[in-house]
CSV table of C-alpha atoms and ligand atoms in Angstrom, one decimal:
chain,number,residue,atom,x,y,z
A,1,MET,CA,-66.6,-35.0,-132.2
A,2,ASN,CA,-63.0,-34.3,-132.5
A,3,ALA,CA,-60.6,-33.1,-135.5
A,4,ILE,CA,-58.4,-36.1,-135.2
A,5,GLU,CA,-61.4,-38.7,-136.0
A,6,ILE,CA,-62.8,-36.2,-138.8
A,7,ILE,CA,-59.1,-36.5,-140.4
A,8,SER,CA,-58.8,-40.2,-139.9
A,9,LYS,CA,-62.3,-40.7,-141.2
A,10,LYS,CA,-61.1,-39.0,-144.5
A,11,ARG,CA,-57.7,-40.3,-144.7
A,12,ASP,CA,-59.6,-43.8,-144.5
A,13,GLY,CA,-61.9,-42.8,-147.5
A,14,LEU,CA,-64.9,-42.4,-145.6
A,15,GLU,CA,-67.7,-40.1,-146.1
A,16,ILE,CA,-67.9,-37.1,-143.5
A,17,THR,CA,-71.3,-36.1,-142.2
A,18,SER,CA,-72.3,-32.4,-142.8
A,19,ASP,CA,-72.1,-32.0,-138.9
A,20,GLU,CA,-68.5,-33.0,-138.9
A,21,ILE,CA,-67.7,-30.6,-141.7
A,22,ALA,CA,-69.3,-27.9,-139.9
A,23,PHE,CA,-67.6,-28.3,-136.7
A,24,PHE,CA,-64.3,-28.4,-138.5
A,25,ILE,CA,-64.8,-25.4,-140.2
A,26,GLU,CA,-66.1,-23.8,-137.0
A,27,GLY,CA,-62.8,-24.9,-135.5
A,28,VAL,CA,-60.6,-23.4,-138.4
A,29,THR,CA,-62.3,-20.0,-138.2
A,30,ASN,CA,-62.2,-19.9,-134.6
A,31,LYS,CA,-58.6,-21.1,-134.6
A,32,LYS,CA,-59.6,-23.9,-132.3
A,33,ILE,CA,-58.1,-26.6,-134.9
A,34,SER,CA,-54.4,-25.9,-135.5
A,35,ASP,CA,-52.9,-25.3,-139.2
A,36,TYR,CA,-51.2,-28.7,-138.9
A,37,GLN,CA,-54.2,-30.7,-138.0
A,38,THR,CA,-56.2,-28.6,-141.0
A,39,SER,CA,-53.4,-29.1,-143.4
A,40,ALA,CA,-53.6,-32.9,-142.6
A,41,TRP,CA,-57.2,-32.9,-143.3
A,42,LEU,CA,-57.0,-30.8,-146.8
A,43,MET,CA,-54.4,-33.5,-147.8
A,44,ALA,CA,-56.8,-36.2,-147.2
A,45,ILE,CA,-59.5,-34.5,-149.0
A,46,THR,CA,-57.1,-33.9,-152.2
A,47,ILE,CA,-56.1,-37.5,-152.0
A,48,ARG,CA,-59.7,-39.0,-151.2
A,49,GLY,CA,-61.9,-36.8,-152.7
A,50,MET,CA,-65.6,-35.5,-151.5
A,51,ASN,CA,-68.7,-36.4,-152.8
A,52,VAL,CA,-71.4,-34.0,-153.7
A,53,LYS,CA,-73.1,-34.0,-150.5
A,54,GLU,CA,-69.9,-33.6,-148.9
A,55,THR,CA,-68.7,-30.6,-151.1
A,56,VAL,CA,-72.2,-28.9,-150.5
A,57,ALA,CA,-71.7,-29.2,-146.7
A,58,LEU,CA,-68.1,-27.6,-147.1
A,59,THR,CA,-69.4,-24.7,-149.0
A,60,ILE,CA,-72.1,-24.0,-146.8
A,61,ALA,CA,-70.1,-24.0,-143.7
A,62,MET,CA,-67.5,-21.8,-145.2
A,63,ARG,CA,-70.3,-19.6,-146.4
A,64,ASP,CA,-71.4,-19.3,-142.9
A,65,SER,CA,-68.2,-18.7,-141.5
A,66,GLY,CA,-68.5,-15.1,-142.0
A,67,ARG,CA,-70.8,-12.4,-143.1
A,68,GLN,CA,-73.8,-12.8,-145.8
A,69,ILE,CA,-74.9,-10.1,-148.0
A,70,ASN,CA,-78.4,-9.4,-148.5
A,71,LEU,CA,-79.1,-8.1,-152.2
A,72,ASP,CA,-82.8,-8.3,-151.8
A,73,GLU,CA,-83.3,-4.7,-152.5
A,74,LEU,CA,-81.7,-5.2,-155.7
A,75,GLY,CA,-84.6,-7.4,-156.7
A,76,GLN,CA,-84.6,-11.0,-158.1
A,77,GLY,CA,-82.6,-10.1,-161.8
A,78,SER,CA,-79.3,-9.4,-159.8
A,79,LEU,CA,-76.2,-11.2,-161.3
A,80,ASP,CA,-72.8,-12.2,-160.2
A,81,LYS,CA,-70.1,-13.3,-162.9
A,82,HIS,CA,-67.2,-15.1,-162.0
A,83,SER,CA,-64.3,-16.3,-163.9
A,84,THR,CA,-61.8,-19.2,-162.5
A,85,GLY,CA,-59.1,-17.2,-163.7
A,86,GLY,CA,-56.6,-16.8,-166.6
A,87,VAL,CA,-54.2,-14.4,-168.6
A,88,GLY,CA,-55.3,-11.5,-170.2
A,89,ASP,CA,-58.9,-12.1,-169.0
A,90,LYS,CA,-60.6,-8.7,-168.8
A,91,THR,CA,-64.2,-10.1,-170.0
A,92,SER,CA,-65.5,-8.4,-166.7
A,93,LEU,CA,-64.8,-4.9,-167.8
A,94,VAL,CA,-66.7,-5.5,-170.9
A,95,VAL,CA,-69.5,-7.7,-169.5
A,96,VAL,CA,-70.2,-5.8,-166.7
A,97,PRO,CA,-71.3,-2.7,-168.7
A,98,ILE,CA,-73.0,-4.5,-171.4
A,99,LEU,CA,-75.4,-6.4,-168.7
A,100,ALA,CA,-75.7,-3.1,-166.5
A,101,SER,CA,-76.6,-0.9,-169.7
A,102,LEU,CA,-79.4,-3.6,-170.4
A,103,GLY,CA,-81.0,-3.3,-166.8
A,104,VAL,CA,-79.2,-6.4,-165.2
A,105,PRO,CA,-78.1,-5.1,-161.7
A,106,MET,CA,-74.7,-6.1,-160.9
A,107,LEU,CA,-72.7,-6.0,-157.8
A,108,LYS,CA,-69.4,-7.6,-158.8
A,109,MET,CA,-66.8,-8.6,-156.1
A,110,SER,CA,-63.5,-9.3,-157.8
A,111,GLY,CA,-60.2,-10.6,-156.7
A,112,ARG,CA,-56.7,-9.6,-157.2
A,113,GLY,CA,-53.9,-11.4,-159.4
A,114,LEU,CA,-51.8,-13.7,-158.2
A,115,GLY,CA,-48.9,-16.0,-159.7
A,116,PHE,CA,-49.6,-16.4,-163.4
A,117,SER,CA,-53.3,-15.3,-163.3
A,118,GLY,CA,-54.5,-11.5,-163.3
A,119,GLY,CA,-57.3,-9.8,-161.3
A,120,THR,CA,-60.1,-7.4,-162.2
A,121,ILE,CA,-59.3,-5.1,-159.1
A,122,ASP,CA,-55.7,-4.7,-160.3
A,123,LYS,CA,-56.9,-4.0,-163.6
A,124,LEU,CA,-59.5,-1.1,-162.5
A,125,GLU,CA,-56.8,0.3,-160.1
A,126,SER,CA,-54.5,1.2,-163.0
A,127,ILE,CA,-57.3,3.9,-163.7
A,128,PRO,CA,-56.5,7.2,-161.6
A,129,GLY,CA,-58.7,7.8,-158.8
A,130,PHE,CA,-60.5,4.7,-159.1
A,131,ARG,CA,-61.9,3.2,-155.7
A,132,THR,CA,-62.3,-0.5,-155.2
A,133,GLU,CA,-62.7,-0.4,-151.6
A,134,LEU,CA,-66.4,0.8,-151.6
A,135,THR,CA,-68.4,0.0,-148.2
A,136,LEU,CA,-71.2,-2.3,-149.0
A,137,PRO,CA,-74.1,0.5,-148.5
A,138,GLU,CA,-71.9,2.8,-151.0
A,139,ALA,CA,-71.8,-0.1,-153.4
A,140,ILE,CA,-75.3,-1.1,-153.2
A,141,ALA,CA,-76.3,2.8,-153.8
A,142,GLN,CA,-74.1,2.8,-156.7
A,143,VAL,CA,-75.9,-0.3,-158.1
A,144,LYS,CA,-79.1,1.5,-157.8
A,145,GLN,CA,-78.1,4.6,-159.3
A,146,VAL,CA,-75.7,3.4,-162.2
A,147,GLY,CA,-76.6,-0.4,-162.5
A,148,ALA,CA,-73.3,-1.6,-161.5
A,149,ALA,CA,-70.4,-1.7,-159.1
A,150,ILE,CA,-67.1,-3.6,-159.2
A,151,ILE,CA,-65.7,-3.8,-155.9
A,152,ALA,CA,-62.7,-5.7,-153.9
A,153,GLN,CA,-63.7,-8.8,-152.3
A,154,SER,CA,-64.6,-8.1,-148.4
A,155,SER,CA,-62.3,-10.0,-146.0
A,156,GLU,CA,-65.6,-10.4,-144.0
A,157,LEU,CA,-67.1,-12.9,-146.6
A,158,ALA,CA,-66.1,-16.5,-145.9
A,159,PRO,CA,-63.2,-16.0,-143.8
A,160,ALA,CA,-62.7,-19.8,-143.6
A,161,ASP,CA,-61.6,-19.8,-147.1
A,162,LYS,CA,-59.1,-17.2,-146.5
A,163,ILE,CA,-57.3,-19.6,-143.7
A,164,LEU,CA,-57.9,-22.8,-146.0
A,165,TYR,CA,-56.6,-21.2,-149.2
A,166,ALA,CA,-53.5,-19.9,-147.6
A,167,LEU,CA,-52.6,-23.4,-146.2
A,168,ARG,CA,-53.6,-25.1,-149.6
A,169,ASP,CA,-51.3,-22.6,-151.2
A,170,VAL,CA,-48.2,-23.8,-149.2
A,171,THR,CA,-49.2,-27.7,-148.8
A,172,ALA,CA,-49.7,-28.8,-152.8
A,173,THR,CA,-53.8,-29.0,-152.2
A,174,VAL,CA,-55.0,-26.3,-154.3
A,175,GLU,CA,-55.6,-28.8,-157.3
A,176,SER,CA,-58.4,-30.7,-155.7
A,177,ILE,CA,-61.8,-30.1,-157.4
A,178,PRO,CA,-64.2,-30.4,-154.3
A,179,LEU,CA,-61.6,-27.6,-152.4
A,180,ILE,CA,-61.6,-25.4,-155.7
A,181,ALA,CA,-65.5,-25.5,-156.2
A,182,SER,CA,-66.4,-25.0,-152.4
A,183,SER,CA,-63.9,-22.2,-152.2
A,184,ILE,CA,-65.3,-20.3,-155.1
A,185,MET,CA,-69.1,-20.9,-154.3
A,186,SER,CA,-68.8,-20.0,-150.6
A,187,LYS,CA,-67.6,-16.8,-151.5
A,188,LYS,CA,-70.2,-16.3,-154.6
A,189,LEU,CA,-73.1,-17.2,-152.3
A,190,ALA,CA,-72.0,-15.1,-149.5
A,191,THR,CA,-72.1,-12.3,-151.8
A,192,GLY,CA,-75.9,-12.4,-152.2
A,193,ALA,CA,-76.5,-12.3,-156.0
A,194,LYS,CA,-79.9,-14.2,-157.1
A,195,ASN,CA,-78.1,-15.4,-160.0
A,196,ILE,CA,-74.4,-16.5,-161.0
A,197,LEU,CA,-72.6,-16.9,-164.4
A,198,LEU,CA,-69.3,-19.1,-164.0
A,199,ASP,CA,-66.7,-18.8,-166.8
A,200,VAL,CA,-64.8,-21.9,-166.1
A,201,LYS,CA,-61.3,-21.8,-168.0
A,202,VAL,CA,-59.8,-24.6,-169.3
A,203,GLY,CA,-56.1,-24.9,-170.6
A,204,VAL,CA,-52.6,-24.6,-169.8
A,205,GLY,CA,-53.1,-21.1,-168.5
A,206,ALA,CA,-56.1,-22.3,-166.2
A,207,PHE,CA,-56.4,-24.2,-163.1
A,208,MET,CA,-58.3,-26.9,-165.1
A,209,LYS,CA,-55.7,-28.0,-167.7
A,210,ASN,CA,-58.1,-30.5,-169.4
A,211,GLN,CA,-61.9,-30.6,-170.6
A,212,GLU,CA,-62.8,-33.5,-168.2
A,213,SER,CA,-61.6,-31.9,-165.2
A,214,ALA,CA,-63.1,-28.5,-166.3
A,215,GLU,CA,-66.4,-30.1,-166.8
A,216,GLU,CA,-66.2,-31.6,-163.5
A,217,LEU,CA,-65.4,-28.4,-162.0
A,218,SER,CA,-68.2,-26.8,-163.7
A,219,LYS,CA,-71.0,-29.3,-163.0
A,220,LEU,CA,-70.1,-29.3,-159.3
A,221,MET,CA,-70.0,-25.6,-158.8
A,222,VAL,CA,-73.6,-25.5,-160.7
A,223,ALA,CA,-75.0,-28.1,-158.4
A,224,ILE,CA,-73.6,-26.5,-155.2
A,225,GLY,CA,-75.3,-23.0,-156.4
A,226,ASN,CA,-78.5,-24.2,-157.8
A,227,GLY,CA,-78.8,-26.7,-154.5
A,228,ALA,CA,-78.3,-23.6,-152.3
A,229,GLY,CA,-81.2,-21.9,-154.4
A,230,VAL,CA,-79.3,-19.4,-156.4
A,231,HIS,CA,-79.7,-19.9,-160.3
A,232,THR,CA,-76.4,-20.9,-161.4
A,233,GLU,CA,-75.0,-21.4,-165.0
A,234,ALA,CA,-71.7,-22.0,-166.3
A,235,VAL,CA,-69.7,-21.7,-169.6
A,236,LEU,CA,-66.4,-23.6,-170.4
A,237,SER,CA,-64.0,-21.2,-172.2
A,238,PRO,CA,-60.5,-22.0,-173.7
A,239,MET,CA,-57.3,-20.6,-171.8
A,240,GLN,CA,-54.5,-22.0,-173.9
A,241,GLU,CA,-53.3,-19.0,-175.5
A,242,PRO,CA,-53.6,-15.4,-173.6
A,243,LEU,CA,-57.0,-13.8,-174.0
A,244,GLY,CA,-57.2,-11.1,-176.2
A,245,TRP,CA,-54.1,-8.8,-177.3
A,246,CYS,CA,-52.9,-7.6,-174.0
A,247,ILE,CA,-51.7,-9.2,-170.8
A,248,GLY,CA,-51.0,-6.3,-168.1
A,249,ASN,CA,-53.4,-4.1,-165.9
A,250,SER,CA,-53.5,-0.6,-167.9
A,251,LEU,CA,-52.8,-2.5,-171.5
A,252,GLU,CA,-55.8,-4.9,-170.5
A,253,VAL,CA,-58.2,-1.7,-169.7
A,254,ARG,CA,-57.2,0.1,-172.8
A,255,GLU,CA,-58.1,-3.3,-174.8
A,256,ALA,CA,-61.4,-3.5,-173.0
A,257,ILE,CA,-62.1,0.1,-173.9
A,258,ASP,CA,-61.6,-0.9,-177.5
A,259,VAL,CA,-64.1,-3.5,-177.4
A,260,LEU,CA,-66.4,-1.4,-175.8
A,261,GLU,CA,-65.9,1.3,-178.4
A,262,CYS,CA,-66.3,-1.4,-181.2
A,263,LEU,CA,-62.8,-0.2,-182.6
A,264,PRO,CA,-62.2,-2.2,-185.9
A,265,ASP,CA,-59.0,-3.9,-184.7
A,266,ASP,CA,-60.2,-5.4,-181.3
A,267,GLU,CA,-59.3,-9.2,-181.0
A,268,PRO,CA,-62.2,-11.3,-182.2
A,269,LEU,CA,-62.1,-14.3,-179.8
A,270,PHE,CA,-62.2,-11.7,-176.8
A,271,ARG,CA,-64.8,-10.0,-178.2
A,272,LYS,CA,-66.9,-13.0,-179.3
A,273,LEU,CA,-66.3,-14.2,-175.6
A,274,CYS,CA,-67.6,-11.1,-173.8
A,275,LEU,CA,-71.0,-11.4,-176.2
A,276,ASP,CA,-71.4,-15.3,-175.5
A,277,LEU,CA,-71.0,-14.4,-171.7
A,278,SER,CA,-73.4,-11.5,-171.8
A,279,ALA,CA,-75.9,-13.7,-173.9
A,280,HIS,CA,-75.7,-16.5,-171.2
A,281,ALA,CA,-76.2,-14.1,-168.3
A,282,LEU,CA,-79.2,-12.5,-170.2
A,283,VAL,CA,-80.7,-16.0,-170.7
A,284,THR,CA,-80.0,-16.9,-167.0
A,285,VAL,CA,-81.9,-13.6,-165.6
A,286,GLY,CA,-84.6,-14.3,-168.0
A,287,LYS,CA,-84.0,-11.3,-170.2
A,288,CYS,CA,-84.4,-13.0,-173.4
A,289,ASN,CA,-85.1,-16.9,-174.4
A,290,SER,CA,-82.2,-17.7,-176.6
A,291,LEU,CA,-78.4,-17.2,-176.8
A,292,GLU,CA,-79.0,-15.7,-180.4
A,293,HIS,CA,-81.3,-13.0,-179.2
A,294,GLY,CA,-79.1,-12.4,-176.1
A,295,HIS,CA,-76.2,-12.3,-178.6
A,296,ASP,CA,-77.9,-9.6,-180.6
A,297,ILE,CA,-78.9,-7.5,-177.9
A,298,ALA,CA,-75.5,-7.3,-176.3
A,299,GLN,CA,-74.2,-6.5,-179.7
A,300,GLU,CA,-76.3,-3.8,-180.1
A,301,SER,CA,-75.3,-2.4,-176.7
A,302,LEU,CA,-71.9,-2.1,-177.9
A,303,ARG,CA,-72.9,-0.7,-181.2
A,304,SER,CA,-75.1,2.0,-179.8
A,305,GLY,CA,-72.3,3.2,-177.3
A,306,ALA,CA,-74.7,2.3,-174.5
A,307,ALA,CA,-72.1,-0.2,-172.8
A,308,ALA,CA,-69.1,2.3,-173.4
A,309,LEU,CA,-71.3,4.7,-171.7
A,310,LYS,CA,-72.2,2.8,-168.9
A,311,PHE,CA,-68.5,1.6,-168.4
A,312,ALA,CA,-67.6,5.3,-168.0
A,313,GLN,CA,-70.4,6.0,-165.8
A,314,ILE,CA,-69.1,3.2,-163.4
A,315,VAL,CA,-65.5,4.4,-163.4
A,316,HIS,CA,-66.8,7.9,-162.6
A,317,ALA,CA,-69.1,6.8,-159.8
A,318,GLN,CA,-66.1,5.0,-158.3
A,319,GLY,CA,-63.8,8.2,-158.4
A,320,GLY,CA,-62.2,8.0,-162.0
A,321,PRO,CA,-62.4,10.1,-165.1
A,322,SER,CA,-65.8,10.6,-166.5
A,323,ASP,CA,-65.4,9.4,-170.1
A,324,CYS,CA,-63.4,6.9,-172.0
A,325,LYS,CA,-61.6,9.3,-173.8
A,326,LEU,CA,-60.2,10.6,-170.6
A,327,ILE,CA,-59.9,7.3,-169.0
A,328,ARG,CA,-57.6,6.2,-172.0
A,329,GLU,CA,-55.5,9.4,-171.6
A,330,LEU,CA,-54.9,9.1,-168.1
A,331,LEU,CA,-54.0,5.2,-168.1
A,332,PRO,CA,-50.6,4.9,-166.9
A,333,LYS,CA,-47.8,4.4,-169.7
A,334,SER,CA,-44.6,2.3,-169.4
A,335,HIS,CA,-41.2,3.8,-169.6
A,336,HIS,CA,-39.7,1.6,-171.7
A,337,GLN,CA,-41.2,-0.3,-174.8
A,338,VAL,CA,-39.0,-3.3,-176.6
A,339,GLU,CA,-40.2,-5.0,-179.8
A,340,LEU,CA,-40.3,-8.8,-180.3
A,341,ILE,CA,-39.6,-9.7,-183.8
A,342,SER,CA,-40.1,-13.1,-185.6
A,343,HIS,CA,-37.0,-15.0,-186.9
A,344,GLN,CA,-39.5,-17.7,-188.3
A,345,GLU,CA,-41.8,-18.3,-190.8
A,346,GLY,CA,-45.0,-20.1,-190.5
A,347,ILE,CA,-48.2,-20.5,-188.6
A,348,ILE,CA,-48.4,-19.8,-185.0
A,349,ILE,CA,-49.6,-23.1,-183.3
A,350,SER,CA,-49.4,-22.1,-180.1
A,351,ILE,CA,-48.7,-19.1,-177.3
A,352,ASN,CA,-48.1,-20.6,-173.9
A,353,ALA,CA,-50.5,-18.6,-171.8
A,354,GLU,CA,-49.2,-19.8,-168.2
A,355,GLU,CA,-45.6,-18.7,-169.5
A,356,ILE,CA,-46.8,-15.3,-170.8
A,357,GLY,CA,-48.7,-15.0,-167.4
A,358,ARG,CA,-45.8,-15.7,-165.4
A,359,LEU,CA,-43.6,-13.4,-167.6
A,360,SER,CA,-45.8,-10.7,-167.2
A,361,SER,CA,-45.8,-11.0,-163.5
A,362,ARG,CA,-42.2,-11.3,-163.2
A,363,MET,CA,-42.1,-7.7,-165.3
A,364,GLY,CA,-44.1,-6.2,-162.6
A,365,ALA,CA,-47.7,-6.8,-163.9
A,366,GLY,CA,-48.5,-9.2,-161.0
A,367,ARG,CA,-47.6,-10.4,-157.7
A,368,LEU,CA,-45.2,-13.5,-156.7
A,369,GLU,CA,-46.2,-12.7,-153.2
A,370,LYS,CA,-49.6,-11.3,-151.9
A,371,THR,CA,-47.9,-8.4,-150.5
A,372,ASP,CA,-45.9,-7.5,-153.7
A,373,ILE,CA,-46.7,-4.0,-155.1
A,374,ILE,CA,-47.4,-4.3,-159.0
A,375,ASP,CA,-46.7,-1.7,-161.5
A,376,HIS,CA,-50.0,-0.9,-163.6
A,377,SER,CA,-48.1,0.4,-166.6
A,378,VAL,CA,-46.3,-2.9,-167.7
A,379,GLY,CA,-47.1,-5.8,-169.7
A,380,ILE,CA,-47.2,-7.7,-173.2
A,381,GLU,CA,-48.9,-6.7,-176.0
A,382,LEU,CA,-49.2,-9.4,-178.7
A,383,HIS,CA,-49.6,-8.5,-182.4
A,384,THR,CA,-50.4,-12.0,-183.3
A,385,LYS,CA,-52.4,-15.0,-182.3
A,386,VAL,CA,-52.9,-18.8,-182.7
A,387,GLY,CA,-53.6,-19.6,-186.2
A,388,TYR,CA,-52.0,-16.2,-187.5
A,389,SER,CA,-49.1,-16.5,-190.3
A,390,VAL,CA,-46.2,-14.8,-189.5
A,391,ILE,CA,-42.9,-14.1,-191.7
A,392,SER,CA,-39.4,-13.6,-190.6
A,393,GLY,CA,-39.1,-9.9,-189.4
A,394,GLN,CA,-42.6,-9.4,-188.3
A,395,LEU,CA,-43.4,-7.7,-185.1
A,396,LEU,CA,-44.8,-10.4,-182.5
A,397,ALA,CA,-45.1,-8.5,-179.6
A,398,THR,CA,-44.2,-5.2,-177.6
A,399,LEU,CA,-42.7,-5.7,-174.0
A,400,HIS,CA,-43.8,-2.6,-171.7
A,401,LEU,CA,-41.1,-2.6,-169.2
A,402,ARG,CA,-40.1,-0.7,-165.9
A,403,ALA,CA,-37.4,1.7,-166.8
A,404,ASN,CA,-35.0,-0.3,-164.5
A,405,ASP,CA,-35.8,-3.7,-166.4
A,406,ALA,CA,-34.6,-2.0,-169.7
A,407,PRO,CA,-30.9,-3.6,-169.7
A,408,GLY,CA,-32.7,-7.0,-168.7
A,409,ALA,CA,-34.9,-6.6,-171.8
A,410,GLU,CA,-33.0,-9.4,-173.8
A,411,ILE,CA,-33.7,-12.1,-171.5
A,412,PHE,CA,-37.5,-11.2,-171.3
A,413,LYS,CA,-37.4,-11.2,-175.2
A,414,LYS,CA,-35.8,-14.6,-175.3
A,415,GLU,CA,-38.3,-16.2,-172.7
A,416,ILE,CA,-41.3,-14.7,-174.5
A,417,LEU,CA,-40.3,-15.9,-177.9
A,418,ASN,CA,-40.1,-19.4,-175.9
A,419,ALA,CA,-43.7,-19.1,-175.4
A,420,PHE,CA,-44.4,-19.0,-179.0
A,421,ALA,CA,-44.6,-22.3,-181.1
A,422,VAL,CA,-44.6,-21.8,-184.9
A,423,ASP,CA,-45.1,-24.6,-187.3
A,424,SER,CA,-42.6,-23.7,-190.3
A,425,GLU,CA,-43.6,-26.7,-192.6
A,426,THR,CA,-46.8,-25.0,-193.4
A,427,LEU,CA,-45.9,-21.8,-195.0
A,428,PRO,CA,-48.0,-18.7,-194.9
A,429,SER,CA,-50.2,-18.7,-198.2
A,430,GLN,CA,-50.1,-14.9,-199.0
B,1,URA,N1,-60.3,-19.4,-156.9
B,1,URA,C1,-60.6,-19.6,-155.4
B,1,URA,O1,-61.3,-18.4,-155.1
B,1,URA,N2,-60.4,-20.5,-154.9
B,1,URA,C2,-59.8,-21.6,-155.6
B,1,URA,O2,-59.5,-22.7,-154.7
B,1,URA,C3,-59.3,-21.6,-156.8
B,1,URA,C4,-59.6,-20.5,-157.5
């Protein structure tokens, strides 16, 4: 068996065996196969595709390339939730405390943002004192004591994925469904939860731009998870416009606390998604039999204050302030705020999530390179959403800027305005 044979088989559209895949991944992990051969193989997979059997074999080989966590001591009910990534997606900050308050043990490993898509770890690190780098024994002890921990992804998990992902990023091979599915699921399976809930985003602000590809990815990941003996479910959710009101790290934490504390002006679609995902998770772990019942239980956790209390307990256990009021007060605030005013009248028909995500990254909320330092205080606060009516002179968004970006605010304003599409033919009724 050698790398050239395996590359040429895939180039010619033939099925590669599980042994060949395991051989290749072992070679990648131990640097016995060069980056140029790996890149050629990734391109052959991207063009020729992989069947389910090959994709499962690739996932298992990547899972086995590093450490696997044993969460047996948390029982059969432990759950991991994973979103395929989007703009303004802070659902984990609400769903994890809801579920933990209802007795679902959650050791959640999350990622950092890259490009236009945000990351839960960056959001949490905007809370002063919050430690995302817990050791595994520390994290497991916290789950036993408080019910949940949210920590940064360990680099010891699925190291082959790290190597493959870095090459995919620079060889135009990110957008391959088998490669995305195996990348995500290898890390999820290595994390050891007994149940996995996947939130597969679909739309301009997501990897999967249309319903068909999102369904294909979701079915494949569910098949891989269940095939590996882990109860896996997936939900598809829209990522056309940004999720919720806020994009940017501390702004998103504040918005998540608004939902946890049931403030009246929280954004309805964001709150609904948090409840939907919680309901699915409760059915997945067998805490209830129907989504309706799950919805009611999750809603009650918000209404009673149990979820907000659980969030504060998680934050405090990981080094942050001890209650939501204090967390809010200590979140970093931007130096400079600029208002974006509408010059049009009509109905908002789209707010391009990808454009908004890219802009907020350029404003300092995200990274263009993995090594970039982010500013937790900056971002974009929307005051309107798709389907809402606007009149001329109405506030569309507030830009939270770094002090040294203040002179360039007009450029940001112009670009953000371009992300809005307004139908002026349909005039607001009020
Ligand atoms: N997230 C991952 O972890 N891998 C991919 O390939 C895409 C999204």
